[in-house]
Coordinates of C-alpha atoms in Angstrom, one line a residue:
M22 CA -23.7 -12.3 -185.1
A23 CA -24.3 -10.7 -189.1
V24 CA -26.0 -7.6 -189.2
I25 CA -25.7 -7.9 -193.0
T26 CA -25.5 -10.8 -195.3
A27 CA -25.1 -11.1 -198.9
N28 CA -24.9 -14.4 -200.6
N29 CA -24.1 -14.2 -204.3
V30 CA -25.8 -10.9 -205.2
K31 CA -26.2 -9.9 -208.9
K32 CA -27.7 -6.8 -210.3
E33 CA -28.3 -5.7 -213.8
F34 CA -29.7 -2.1 -215.8
N35 CA -30.6 -2.3 -219.2
D36 CA -28.9 -5.9 -219.7
I37 CA -25.7 -4.4 -218.3
T38 CA -24.1 -6.4 -215.4
I39 CA -23.5 -3.8 -212.4
L40 CA -22.3 -6.3 -209.8
Q41 CA -22.3 -10.2 -209.7
N42 CA -20.7 -12.9 -207.3
I43 CA -20.9 -10.4 -204.3
S44 CA -20.8 -12.3 -201.2
F45 CA -19.6 -11.1 -197.3
E46 CA -21.1 -10.6 -194.0
I47 CA -20.8 -7.7 -191.5
Y48 CA -21.3 -8.1 -188.2
E49 CA -22.2 -6.2 -185.0
N50 CA -20.1 -3.1 -184.1
Q51 CA -17.9 -3.4 -186.9
R52 CA -16.9 -0.1 -189.2
V53 CA -16.3 -1.6 -192.9
G54 CA -15.3 0.7 -195.5
L55 CA -16.7 0.4 -199.2
V56 CA -14.4 1.5 -201.8
G57 CA -13.8 0.9 -205.6
P58 CA -13.5 2.9 -208.6
N59 CA -16.1 5.5 -209.5
G60 CA -18.8 3.6 -211.1
S61 CA -18.0 0.3 -210.0
G62 CA -21.5 -0.1 -207.9
K63 CA -20.7 1.3 -204.6
T64 CA -23.9 3.2 -204.1
T65 CA -25.9 0.5 -206.1
L66 CA -24.7 -1.7 -203.2
L67 CA -25.4 0.1 -200.8
K68 CA -29.1 0.8 -202.4
L69 CA -29.5 -3.1 -202.1
I70 CA -28.8 -3.3 -198.8
T71 CA -31.7 -0.4 -198.0
G72 CA -34.3 -2.4 -200.5
Y73 CA -34.5 0.5 -202.7
Y74 CA -33.1 -1.7 -205.1
E75 CA -33.9 -5.6 -205.7
C76 CA -31.2 -8.1 -206.3
D77 CA -31.6 -9.9 -209.8
E78 CA -29.9 -13.1 -208.6
G79 CA -28.9 -13.7 -204.6
S80 CA -29.8 -12.1 -201.5
I81 CA -29.0 -9.6 -199.2
S82 CA -30.9 -10.3 -195.6
I83 CA -30.7 -7.4 -192.5
K84 CA -30.9 -8.7 -188.7
P85 CA -34.1 -8.8 -187.6
S86 CA -35.3 -5.6 -185.7
T87 CA -32.1 -3.5 -187.0
K88 CA -33.2 0.4 -187.1
I89 CA -31.1 1.5 -190.1
G90 CA -30.0 5.2 -191.0
V91 CA -29.6 6.0 -194.5
L92 CA -27.1 9.5 -195.5
D93 CA -28.2 10.4 -198.8
Q94 CA -31.9 9.6 -198.6
I95 CA -33.4 13.2 -197.1
P96 CA -37.0 13.4 -196.2
N97 CA -39.2 16.3 -197.3
Y98 CA -40.2 18.5 -194.9
P99 CA -43.0 21.3 -194.6
D100 CA -41.7 24.8 -195.6
H101 CA -42.2 26.2 -191.9
M102 CA -39.7 23.5 -190.3
T103 CA -36.7 25.1 -189.0
V104 CA -33.0 22.9 -189.1
E105 CA -33.4 22.7 -185.3
D106 CA -37.3 21.1 -185.9
V107 CA -35.7 18.9 -188.2
L108 CA -33.1 17.7 -185.7
R109 CA -35.6 16.9 -183.1
T110 CA -37.5 14.8 -185.8
A111 CA -34.7 12.1 -184.4
F112 CA -36.5 12.3 -181.2
S113 CA -40.0 11.5 -182.4
D114 CA -40.0 7.9 -180.2
I115 CA -39.2 10.2 -176.8
D116 CA -41.8 12.9 -177.9
R117 CA -44.3 9.8 -178.1
L118 CA -44.0 9.0 -174.6
R119 CA -43.7 12.7 -173.3
Q120 CA -47.0 13.4 -175.1
R121 CA -48.0 9.8 -173.1
M122 CA -46.6 11.3 -170.0
T123 CA -48.3 14.6 -170.0
Q124 CA -51.7 12.6 -170.1
L125 CA -51.3 10.4 -167.8
E126 CA -50.3 13.0 -165.1
T127 CA -53.8 14.7 -165.6
E128 CA -55.5 11.5 -165.1
M129 CA -53.3 10.6 -162.2
A130 CA -55.5 12.8 -159.9
G131 CA -58.1 10.5 -159.8
G132 CA -55.9 7.8 -157.7
D133 CA -56.1 5.1 -160.4
K134 CA -53.4 2.4 -159.7
A135 CA -53.5 1.1 -163.3
V136 CA -52.8 4.7 -164.6
L137 CA -50.2 5.2 -161.8
R138 CA -48.5 2.0 -163.1
E139 CA -48.4 2.7 -166.7
Y140 CA -46.8 6.2 -165.6
G141 CA -44.0 4.2 -164.1
E142 CA -43.6 2.1 -167.2
V143 CA -43.4 5.2 -169.8
S144 CA -41.4 7.3 -167.4
S145 CA -39.0 4.9 -167.2
A146 CA -38.8 3.9 -170.9
F147 CA -38.8 8.0 -171.5
E148 CA -35.4 7.8 -169.3
M149 CA -34.1 4.7 -170.9
L150 CA -34.1 6.6 -174.3
G151 CA -32.4 9.8 -172.7
G152 CA -35.3 11.9 -172.6
Y153 CA -33.7 13.9 -169.8
N154 CA -31.1 14.4 -172.2
V155 CA -32.3 15.3 -175.4
D156 CA -31.3 19.0 -175.5
V157 CA -27.7 18.1 -174.2
E158 CA -27.1 15.8 -177.2
L159 CA -28.6 18.0 -179.5
S160 CA -26.2 20.7 -178.8
R161 CA -23.7 18.1 -178.7
V162 CA -23.9 16.8 -182.3
A163 CA -24.6 20.3 -183.4
N164 CA -21.4 22.1 -182.3
G165 CA -19.5 18.9 -183.2
L166 CA -20.9 19.1 -187.2
N167 CA -20.4 23.0 -186.7
I168 CA -24.2 23.9 -187.0
G169 CA -24.7 27.2 -185.4
A170 CA -27.6 29.1 -183.8
E171 CA -28.5 30.9 -186.8
M172 CA -28.4 27.3 -188.8
L173 CA -30.8 26.0 -186.3
S174 CA -33.1 28.8 -186.9
T175 CA -33.1 28.4 -190.6
P176 CA -35.6 27.4 -192.5
F177 CA -34.5 23.8 -193.7
N178 CA -35.9 24.1 -197.5
L179 CA -33.6 27.0 -197.6
L180 CA -30.6 25.1 -197.1
S181 CA -28.1 24.3 -199.8
G182 CA -27.8 20.5 -201.1
G183 CA -24.5 20.0 -198.7
E184 CA -25.9 21.7 -195.9
R185 CA -29.3 19.8 -196.1
T186 CA -26.5 16.7 -196.2
R187 CA -24.8 17.9 -193.0
I188 CA -27.8 18.1 -191.2
N189 CA -29.5 14.6 -192.2
L190 CA -26.0 13.4 -190.8
G191 CA -26.8 15.0 -187.5
R192 CA -30.1 13.5 -187.5
M193 CA -29.1 10.3 -188.2
I194 CA -26.8 10.6 -185.3
L195 CA -29.4 11.7 -183.0
M196 CA -31.8 8.7 -183.9
N197 CA -29.1 6.3 -182.4
V198 CA -29.5 4.0 -185.3
D199 CA -28.3 0.4 -185.1
L200 CA -26.5 0.7 -188.7
M201 CA -25.5 3.3 -190.4
L202 CA -25.0 3.4 -194.3
L203 CA -22.9 6.5 -194.9
D204 CA -22.5 7.8 -198.5
E205 CA -19.3 10.3 -198.6
P206 CA -20.0 11.8 -195.3
T207 CA -17.2 14.0 -195.1
N208 CA -18.2 15.8 -198.6
H209 CA -19.9 18.5 -196.7
L210 CA -18.2 19.1 -193.8
D211 CA -14.9 21.4 -192.6
F212 CA -11.8 19.8 -190.9
Q213 CA -13.5 20.5 -187.5
S214 CA -16.6 18.5 -187.9
V215 CA -14.7 15.8 -190.1
E216 CA -12.7 15.5 -186.9
W217 CA -15.5 15.0 -184.9
L218 CA -17.2 12.4 -186.8
E219 CA -14.2 10.7 -186.9
E220 CA -14.2 10.2 -183.4
Y221 CA -18.1 9.8 -182.7
L222 CA -17.4 6.8 -185.6
R223 CA -14.5 5.4 -183.3
T224 CA -16.7 5.1 -180.3
Y225 CA -20.1 4.2 -181.9
K226 CA -21.5 1.6 -180.7
G227 CA -23.5 0.5 -183.7
T228 CA -22.7 -0.6 -187.2
A229 CA -21.3 1.4 -190.1
V230 CA -20.8 1.0 -193.7
I231 CA -19.2 4.0 -195.2
I232 CA -18.2 4.8 -199.0
S233 CA -15.5 7.2 -199.0
H234 CA -12.7 8.5 -201.3
D235 CA -11.4 10.3 -197.9
R236 CA -8.4 7.8 -197.3
Y237 CA -7.7 9.5 -194.2
F238 CA -11.0 9.2 -192.7
L239 CA -10.9 5.4 -193.3
D240 CA -7.8 5.0 -192.1
R241 CA -9.0 6.1 -188.7
T242 CA -12.6 5.0 -188.8
V243 CA -13.1 1.7 -190.3
T244 CA -11.5 -1.7 -189.4
R245 CA -12.8 -3.8 -192.4
I246 CA -12.7 -3.0 -196.1
I247 CA -15.1 -4.3 -199.0
E248 CA -13.6 -3.7 -202.3
I249 CA -16.1 -3.8 -205.4
E250 CA -13.7 -4.5 -208.4
D251 CA -14.5 -6.0 -211.9
L252 CA -18.1 -6.5 -210.9
T253 CA -17.4 -8.4 -207.9
S254 CA -16.2 -7.8 -204.0
R255 CA -13.4 -9.0 -202.1
V256 CA -13.0 -8.6 -198.0
W257 CA -9.9 -7.2 -196.5
E258 CA -9.1 -6.9 -192.7
G259 CA -8.0 -3.5 -191.2
N260 CA -8.1 0.2 -192.3
Y261 CA -7.3 1.5 -195.8
S262 CA -3.5 1.7 -195.5
E263 CA -3.7 -2.2 -194.0
Y264 CA -5.6 -2.7 -197.0
V265 CA -3.4 -1.2 -199.5
R266 CA -0.4 -3.3 -198.4
Q267 CA -2.2 -6.8 -198.3
K268 CA -3.5 -6.0 -201.6
N269 CA 0.0 -4.8 -202.9
E270 CA 1.4 -8.4 -201.2
W271 CA -1.4 -10.3 -202.8
I272 CA -1.0 -8.9 -206.4
R273 CA 3.0 -9.7 -205.9
S274 CA 1.8 -13.3 -204.7
A275 CA -0.3 -13.6 -207.5
E276 CA 1.7 -12.6 -209.9
A277 CA 4.1 -15.1 -209.0
K278 CA 1.8 -17.7 -209.0
I279 CA 0.7 -17.1 -212.3
R280 CA 4.1 -17.0 -213.9
Q281 CA 4.4 -20.8 -212.1
D282 CA 1.1 -21.8 -213.7
E283 CA 2.2 -20.3 -217.2
R284 CA 5.3 -22.6 -217.3
K285 CA 3.2 -25.2 -216.0
I286 CA 1.2 -24.9 -218.5
E287 CA 3.5 -24.3 -221.2
Q288 CA 5.0 -27.5 -220.1
L289 CA 2.0 -29.4 -220.2
E290 CA 0.8 -28.1 -223.7
F291 CA 4.6 -29.3 -225.2
T292 CA 3.8 -32.7 -223.8
V293 CA 0.0 -33.0 -225.0
R294 CA 1.7 -32.2 -228.4
R295 CA 3.7 -34.7 -228.6
L296 CA 1.7 -37.3 -227.2
H297 CA -0.8 -36.5 -230.1
A298 CA 1.4 -36.5 -232.5
M299 CA 2.6 -40.0 -231.6
G300 CA -0.7 -41.2 -232.8
T301 CA -1.6 -44.2 -230.3
E302 CA -5.2 -44.2 -228.8
K303 CA -3.3 -45.0 -225.1
L304 CA -1.8 -41.7 -225.6
H305 CA -4.3 -39.8 -226.9
K306 CA -6.4 -40.6 -223.7
R307 CA -3.5 -39.2 -221.8
A308 CA -3.3 -36.3 -223.8
F309 CA -7.0 -35.7 -223.3
S310 CA -6.4 -36.2 -219.4
M311 CA -3.4 -33.6 -219.5
E312 CA -5.7 -30.9 -221.5
K313 CA -8.2 -31.3 -218.8
R314 CA -5.7 -30.4 -216.5
I315 CA -4.5 -27.4 -218.1
E316 CA -8.4 -26.1 -218.2
R317 CA -8.6 -27.0 -214.2
I318 CA -5.0 -25.0 -213.8
R319 CA -6.4 -21.9 -215.9
K320 CA -9.8 -21.9 -214.0
E321 CA -7.8 -21.5 -210.8
M322 CA -5.4 -18.9 -211.6
P323 CA -5.7 -15.9 -209.4
K324 CA -7.2 -13.2 -212.0
I325 CA -5.6 -9.6 -211.3
V326 CA -7.5 -7.1 -212.5
K327 CA -5.1 -5.1 -214.7
E328 CA -4.7 -0.9 -214.5
G329 CA -4.5 1.4 -217.1
R330 CA -1.6 2.8 -217.6
K331 CA -0.1 5.0 -214.7
M332 CA 0.4 8.7 -215.5
R333 CA 4.1 8.9 -215.7
Q334 CA 4.5 12.2 -217.4
S335 CA 6.3 14.5 -215.9
F336 CA 6.1 18.5 -215.6
E337 CA 8.0 20.3 -218.6
S338 CA 11.1 21.6 -216.9
A339 CA 11.0 25.8 -216.9
A340 CA 13.7 28.1 -215.8
R341 CA 14.0 28.1 -212.3
S342 CA 12.6 31.4 -210.3
G343 CA 14.7 33.2 -208.2
N344 CA 15.1 32.3 -204.1
D345 CA 12.6 34.6 -203.5
V346 CA 9.0 33.7 -205.0
L347 CA 6.3 35.7 -203.1
T348 CA 6.2 38.5 -200.4
I349 CA 3.1 39.5 -198.6
K350 CA 3.0 42.6 -196.4
S351 CA 0.4 43.7 -194.4
L352 CA -2.7 42.1 -196.8
K353 CA -6.0 43.0 -195.8
K354 CA -9.2 42.3 -197.9
S355 CA -13.0 42.5 -196.6
F356 CA -16.5 42.4 -198.0
G357 CA -18.7 45.1 -196.8
N358 CA -18.0 45.0 -193.0
R359 CA -17.0 41.4 -192.8
V360 CA -13.3 41.0 -192.8
L361 CA -11.7 38.1 -194.0
F362 CA -7.9 38.2 -193.0
S363 CA -5.8 41.3 -192.3
G364 CA -2.4 42.1 -191.1
V365 CA -1.2 39.4 -193.1
N366 CA 2.6 39.0 -193.4
L367 CA 4.2 35.9 -195.1
E368 CA 7.5 34.8 -197.6
V369 CA 7.6 32.1 -200.0
K370 CA 10.6 30.7 -200.6
K371 CA 11.6 28.5 -204.2
D372 CA 10.5 25.1 -203.6
D373 CA 8.5 25.5 -200.7
R374 CA 5.7 23.3 -200.5
I375 CA 2.6 24.8 -198.7
V376 CA -0.8 23.8 -198.0
L377 CA -3.5 26.9 -197.0
L378 CA -6.2 25.4 -194.5
G379 CA -9.2 26.9 -193.1
A380 CA -13.0 26.3 -192.4
N381 CA -15.2 26.8 -195.4
G382 CA -15.9 30.6 -196.1
T383 CA -12.9 31.8 -194.3
G384 CA -11.3 33.3 -197.8
K385 CA -8.6 30.5 -199.1
T386 CA -10.1 30.9 -202.4
T387 CA -10.4 34.6 -202.3
L388 CA -6.6 34.6 -200.8
V389 CA -5.4 32.4 -203.9
K390 CA -7.4 35.1 -206.3
I391 CA -5.9 37.9 -204.7
L392 CA -2.4 36.7 -205.3
L393 CA -3.8 35.7 -209.2
G394 CA -4.7 39.1 -209.7
E395 CA -8.3 38.3 -210.1
E396 CA -9.0 39.7 -206.9
T397 CA -8.7 43.3 -205.3
F398 CA -8.0 44.1 -202.1
D399 CA -8.0 46.6 -199.7
E400 CA -4.3 47.3 -198.3
G401 CA -1.2 45.6 -198.1
K402 CA 1.4 44.6 -201.1
I403 CA 1.9 41.8 -202.9
R404 CA 5.0 41.5 -205.1
W405 CA 6.4 38.0 -207.0
G406 CA 9.8 37.5 -207.4
E407 CA 12.0 37.4 -210.9
G408 CA 11.5 34.7 -213.0
V409 CA 8.4 33.4 -211.7
K410 CA 5.7 31.6 -213.8
V411 CA 2.7 30.6 -212.4
A412 CA 0.2 27.7 -213.4
Y413 CA -3.0 27.7 -212.1
L414 CA -5.6 24.7 -211.5
P415 CA -9.0 26.1 -209.9
Q416 CA -11.7 24.3 -208.0
L417 CA -14.3 24.7 -210.5
V418 CA -12.5 24.0 -214.1
S419 CA -13.7 25.7 -217.1
F420 CA -12.2 26.4 -220.5
S421 CA -13.1 29.3 -223.0
D422 CA -14.7 27.1 -225.8
E423 CA -16.3 24.1 -224.2
R424 CA -17.5 23.4 -227.5
T425 CA -14.8 22.1 -229.2
T426 CA -13.1 18.4 -228.5
V427 CA -10.5 16.9 -225.9
L428 CA -8.4 16.6 -228.8
D429 CA -8.8 20.0 -230.5
C430 CA -8.1 21.9 -227.1
V431 CA -4.8 20.5 -226.3
V432 CA -3.6 20.9 -229.8
S433 CA -4.9 24.4 -229.7
E434 CA -3.3 25.1 -226.1
L435 CA 0.1 23.4 -226.2
G436 CA 0.2 23.9 -230.1
I437 CA 1.7 20.3 -231.0
S438 CA 0.3 17.5 -233.6
P439 CA -2.7 15.8 -232.8
A440 CA -0.8 12.7 -232.8
A441 CA 1.2 14.3 -230.3
A442 CA -1.7 15.5 -228.3
R443 CA -3.0 11.8 -228.2
N444 CA -0.4 10.5 -226.7
R445 CA -0.2 13.2 -224.0
L446 CA -3.9 12.7 -223.4
G447 CA -3.4 8.8 -223.3
S448 CA -1.0 9.4 -220.2
F449 CA -3.7 11.4 -218.7
H450 CA -6.4 8.2 -219.3
F451 CA -8.4 10.0 -222.5
R452 CA -7.9 7.2 -224.6
G453 CA -9.7 6.0 -227.9
E454 CA -13.0 7.6 -228.7
E455 CA -12.9 9.8 -225.2
V456 CA -10.5 12.6 -226.8
F457 CA -13.4 13.4 -229.2
K458 CA -15.6 14.2 -226.6
L459 CA -16.8 17.6 -226.1
I460 CA -15.4 19.2 -222.9
R461 CA -18.9 20.9 -222.1
E462 CA -19.7 17.0 -221.8
L463 CA -16.8 16.1 -219.1
S464 CA -17.4 15.6 -216.0
G465 CA -15.8 18.0 -213.1
G466 CA -13.1 15.3 -212.6
E467 CA -11.8 15.1 -216.0
K468 CA -12.3 18.6 -216.7
S469 CA -9.5 18.6 -213.9
R470 CA -7.0 16.0 -215.6
L471 CA -7.8 18.2 -218.9
K472 CA -6.6 21.0 -217.3
L473 CA -3.7 19.5 -215.5
C474 CA -2.4 17.9 -218.5
I475 CA -2.4 21.0 -220.4
L476 CA -0.5 22.8 -217.4
M477 CA 2.3 20.5 -217.1
Y478 CA 3.4 21.4 -220.5
K479 CA 3.1 25.3 -219.8
G480 CA 6.8 25.5 -218.2
A481 CA 5.5 26.7 -215.0
N482 CA 7.8 26.7 -212.0
V483 CA 5.1 27.9 -209.5
L484 CA 2.1 25.4 -209.4
I485 CA -1.2 26.8 -207.4
L486 CA -3.9 23.9 -206.8
D487 CA -7.3 24.8 -205.5
E488 CA -8.8 21.2 -204.1
P489 CA -7.4 19.3 -207.2
T490 CA -8.8 16.2 -205.8
N491 CA -12.6 17.4 -205.8
H492 CA -14.7 14.9 -207.9
L493 CA -12.0 12.0 -208.2
D494 CA -12.2 8.9 -206.8
I495 CA -9.3 7.1 -205.0
K496 CA -6.8 5.7 -208.0
S497 CA -7.8 9.1 -209.9
T498 CA -6.4 11.2 -207.0
E499 CA -3.5 8.8 -207.0
W500 CA -2.5 9.4 -210.2
I501 CA -2.7 13.4 -209.6
E502 CA -0.3 12.6 -206.9
E503 CA 1.5 10.8 -208.9
A504 CA 1.5 13.9 -211.6
I505 CA 2.4 16.5 -209.1
E506 CA 5.2 14.3 -207.1
S507 CA 7.1 15.1 -210.7
F508 CA 6.8 18.8 -210.3
E509 CA 10.1 20.6 -209.3
G510 CA 9.0 23.9 -208.0
T511 CA 7.0 25.9 -205.6
L512 CA 3.6 24.2 -204.5
L513 CA 0.7 26.2 -202.9
L514 CA -2.2 23.9 -202.3
I515 CA -5.7 24.1 -200.9
S516 CA -7.0 20.8 -200.1
H517 CA -9.4 18.7 -197.9
D518 CA -7.7 15.9 -198.3
R519 CA -5.7 14.9 -195.4
Y520 CA -3.9 12.3 -196.9
F521 CA -3.3 14.1 -199.9
I522 CA -2.0 17.2 -198.0
N523 CA 0.4 14.5 -195.8
R524 CA 2.0 13.9 -199.0
F525 CA 3.2 16.9 -200.1
A526 CA 2.8 19.5 -196.9
Q527 CA 6.4 20.9 -195.9
R528 CA 4.3 24.0 -194.6
I529 CA 0.8 24.9 -193.3
W530 CA -0.6 28.4 -193.7
S531 CA -3.9 28.1 -191.4
L532 CA -6.7 30.9 -192.0
E533 CA -8.0 31.3 -189.1
D534 CA -9.6 34.1 -186.8
G535 CA -8.9 37.0 -189.8
S536 CA -5.0 35.9 -189.8
I537 CA -2.7 33.5 -191.0
V538 CA -0.7 30.9 -188.8
D539 CA 2.3 29.9 -190.4
F540 CA 3.5 26.6 -189.4
R541 CA 6.3 24.6 -190.9
G542 CA 5.7 20.8 -190.8
G543 CA 2.8 18.1 -192.4
Y544 CA -0.4 17.9 -191.2
D545 CA 0.1 15.5 -188.5
E546 CA 2.6 17.6 -186.8
F547 CA 0.1 20.6 -187.6
K548 CA -2.7 18.5 -185.8
E549 CA -0.3 18.0 -182.7
Y550 CA 0.8 21.6 -182.3
R551 CA -2.8 22.4 -182.5
E552 CA -3.7 19.9 -179.4
K553 CA -0.9 21.1 -177.7
I554 CA -1.9 24.8 -177.9
A555 CA -5.4 23.9 -177.0
A556 CA -4.3 21.9 -174.2
E557 CA -1.8 24.3 -172.9
K558 CA -4.6 27.0 -172.8
S559 CA -6.9 24.5 -170.8
E560 CA -4.4 24.4 -168.3
K561 CA -3.8 28.0 -168.0
Q562 CA -7.8 28.8 -167.4
A563 CA -7.3 26.2 -165.0
D564 CA -4.6 27.5 -163.0
E565 CA -6.3 30.6 -163.3
L566 CA -9.4 29.3 -161.8
I567 CA -7.3 27.6 -159.1
S568 CA -5.5 30.9 -158.3
S569 CA -9.0 32.8 -158.2
K570 CA -10.3 29.9 -155.8
E571 CA -7.0 30.4 -153.5
K572 CA -7.7 34.2 -153.8
E573 CA -11.4 33.6 -152.6
K574 CA -9.9 31.2 -149.5
S575 CA -7.4 33.6 -148.7
S576 CA -10.1 36.4 -148.5
E577 CA -12.4 34.1 -146.3
K578 CA -10.0 33.2 -143.9
S579 CA -10.1 37.1 -142.8
G580 CA -13.7 37.2 -143.1
T581 CA -16.0 33.8 -143.4
T582 CA -19.3 34.3 -144.5
P583 CA -22.1 31.8 -143.5
E584 CA -22.7 31.9 -147.8
N585 CA -19.2 31.2 -148.5
V586 CA -19.4 28.2 -146.1
K587 CA -22.4 26.8 -147.5
R588 CA -21.3 27.2 -151.3
R589 CA -17.9 25.6 -150.2
S590 CA -19.9 22.7 -148.5
R591 CA -21.8 22.4 -151.4
E592 CA -18.9 22.1 -153.7
T593 CA -16.7 19.6 -151.6
D594 CA -20.0 17.2 -151.2
T595 CA -20.0 17.4 -155.3
A596 CA -16.4 16.6 -155.7
R597 CA -16.7 13.7 -153.0
K598 CA -19.8 12.1 -154.7
R599 CA -17.7 12.4 -158.5
L600 CA -14.5 11.1 -156.4
T601 CA -16.8 8.0 -155.6
I602 CA -18.1 7.8 -159.1
I603 CA -15.0 7.8 -160.9
E604 CA -13.4 5.3 -158.3
R605 CA -16.0 2.6 -159.3
E606 CA -15.7 3.4 -163.2
I607 CA -11.6 2.6 -162.4
E608 CA -12.4 -0.3 -161.0
K609 CA -15.1 -1.8 -164.0
Q610 CA -12.0 -0.2 -166.4
E611 CA -9.5 -2.5 -164.4
Q612 CA -11.5 -5.5 -164.6
L613 CA -11.9 -4.8 -168.4
I614 CA -8.7 -5.0 -169.0
S615 CA -7.6 -8.3 -167.0
E616 CA -10.8 -9.6 -168.9
Y617 CA -8.6 -8.5 -172.2
D618 CA -5.5 -10.3 -170.9
V619 CA -7.3 -14.0 -170.7
K620 CA -9.1 -13.3 -174.5
I621 CA -5.7 -12.5 -175.8
E622 CA -4.4 -15.3 -174.3
E623 CA -7.1 -17.5 -175.8
A624 CA -6.4 -15.8 -179.4
S625 CA -2.9 -16.3 -179.9
T626 CA -2.9 -18.6 -182.7
D627 CA -5.5 -16.0 -184.2
H628 CA -3.4 -13.4 -186.0
I629 CA -6.8 -10.9 -186.9
R630 CA -8.6 -11.6 -183.8
L631 CA -5.4 -11.2 -181.6
T632 CA -4.8 -7.7 -183.6
E633 CA -8.2 -6.5 -182.5
L634 CA -7.8 -7.7 -179.2
L635 CA -4.7 -5.7 -179.1
E636 CA -5.9 -2.5 -180.2
E637 CA -9.0 -2.7 -178.0
K638 CA -7.0 -3.3 -175.0
R639 CA -5.0 -0.5 -175.9
C640 CA -8.3 2.0 -176.2
A641 CA -9.3 0.3 -172.8
E642 CA -6.0 1.4 -171.3
D643 CA -6.1 5.2 -172.6
E644 CA -9.7 5.4 -171.2
L645 CA -8.2 4.4 -167.5
D646 CA -5.5 7.0 -167.8
R647 CA -8.4 9.3 -168.9
M648 CA -10.2 8.4 -165.4
Y649 CA -6.9 8.8 -163.3
A650 CA -6.3 12.1 -164.5
Q651 CA -10.2 12.7 -163.5
W652 CA -9.5 11.0 -160.3
E653 CA -6.4 13.2 -159.7
E654 CA -8.0 16.4 -160.4
L655 CA -11.1 15.8 -158.2
M656 CA -8.5 14.8 -155.4
K657 CA -6.6 18.0 -155.6
K658 CA -9.8 19.9 -155.6
L659 CA -10.9 18.2 -152.5
D660 CA -7.4 19.4 -151.0
Y661 CA -8.3 22.9 -152.0
S662 CA -11.4 22.5 -150.1

């Protein structure tokens, strides 16, 4: 059943059309990505769905009784409310039931049957809503979004805008809404929190509509894409990568049809001219009929939104550096009593492509500033190699004189003519009157583009970029990627964009626990490595636990106490109960998988549905494997007992 239905929606602001002919349906349990360039109307569409704006034409309807959560709508709270207080507002329905249960408990002493009956109903509703698991759920979400104990006790109104957004995301998850509307949910999250959110959304039972420039995140969470382009919408099945593949295929097919239609029109127009030239009434009528046919062909021709020129400029070549680009020995940096990192020993070779990762606040930007000589350090040595010329794109780009125009800035920085400067700026999508804008009037993304345009002609052989895709939409990010792709030299990146990282990283520096892990490989390989290390650590802890239990058993054989017997008996009983439960779950899961086989056979001619079913079956089989792993552990535990 459709949760959201949009029919021919149009929206204008000050007589400027933002959206028109927007039509789509979003169904229960779907996770949908909303994509399009900055300014295309994505956030406007989200606000039309919530009812914040009204449609000028058409309509948007929401399935009745749908409980909606919106990420960008952050309520105001009294000054005394802490972060934990705000998170607990998600349980308002449960709190009302708890208060009613408390009232009824005092009234039950009279033995009134009506009170007893109501208490039973209220307590059942309390349990059904998860009233007994409130603290567990709050802890789970807080840990997942890296909301520590210190933050939980902080007054909400003292938080930054990004921190408030993160808390609001946690509150919405705890509310267990039917429909989530998320506008850039990963903007203020670290890697760990983003990965947790991805896993949450993959198992989320409701419907989610997500605006995001994080292509990796969209790949791992959504099953459908709604693209807003040229004021209207188009629906694509699959995740972001599948959408890109399908769209490229559609464009190739559409271009072929356009060429075919244009040849047909050319032939018809030639015939029309000849018929009109012959001058008979009968031939004029035939010509008019053919002209109408030409109009129909033109009307039905595919419409492809033409993209601006892509950035095809390359970095200006510089003299090659030596093989040894950078050497770091025993580096330490602290602020007061807080040590950011110490004992850092690293070597950078020519043409290395390194990505520096780490949670917010671990010192990534500080390390880069130390390397550039903009920040002091406590201990250690830093040595740049011979012939190294560094270009740096900071996270927050600024210029010495922001009252000058974009054009004058490039002319001054590169010492070239205005004509040459305009040509280079055009390659970076500064065209027409845009080159006369004052730098202070540019957005963060535009400043990054301008800075990169200048850096490309400085002749660097080492490029350091700090969050270069911040503030950029997907198209602009792809332009930046193409520019960096052309760079022939050594690259050091700080980025949270995992799609971007995977494209360039050949080496990962992970700043964690005051030191740097140096891993050779891309992000996906590094992620597998981390998971392997975590699994080995968990296995080692499990082995140590088993070993300690075996020692306990050995000592118990020489002198068994009543307390030990009771404890072992309780553990055995618990394990047996869990074994019974997991065996029932395995039976249900096996039945579910067999049902998928029937559905797959029925959908053999429906390619889209078949793909969905195969993916669902794969997930169900993965869950069954997990259950069997639990079952085996319990069997081992009973054997040890």
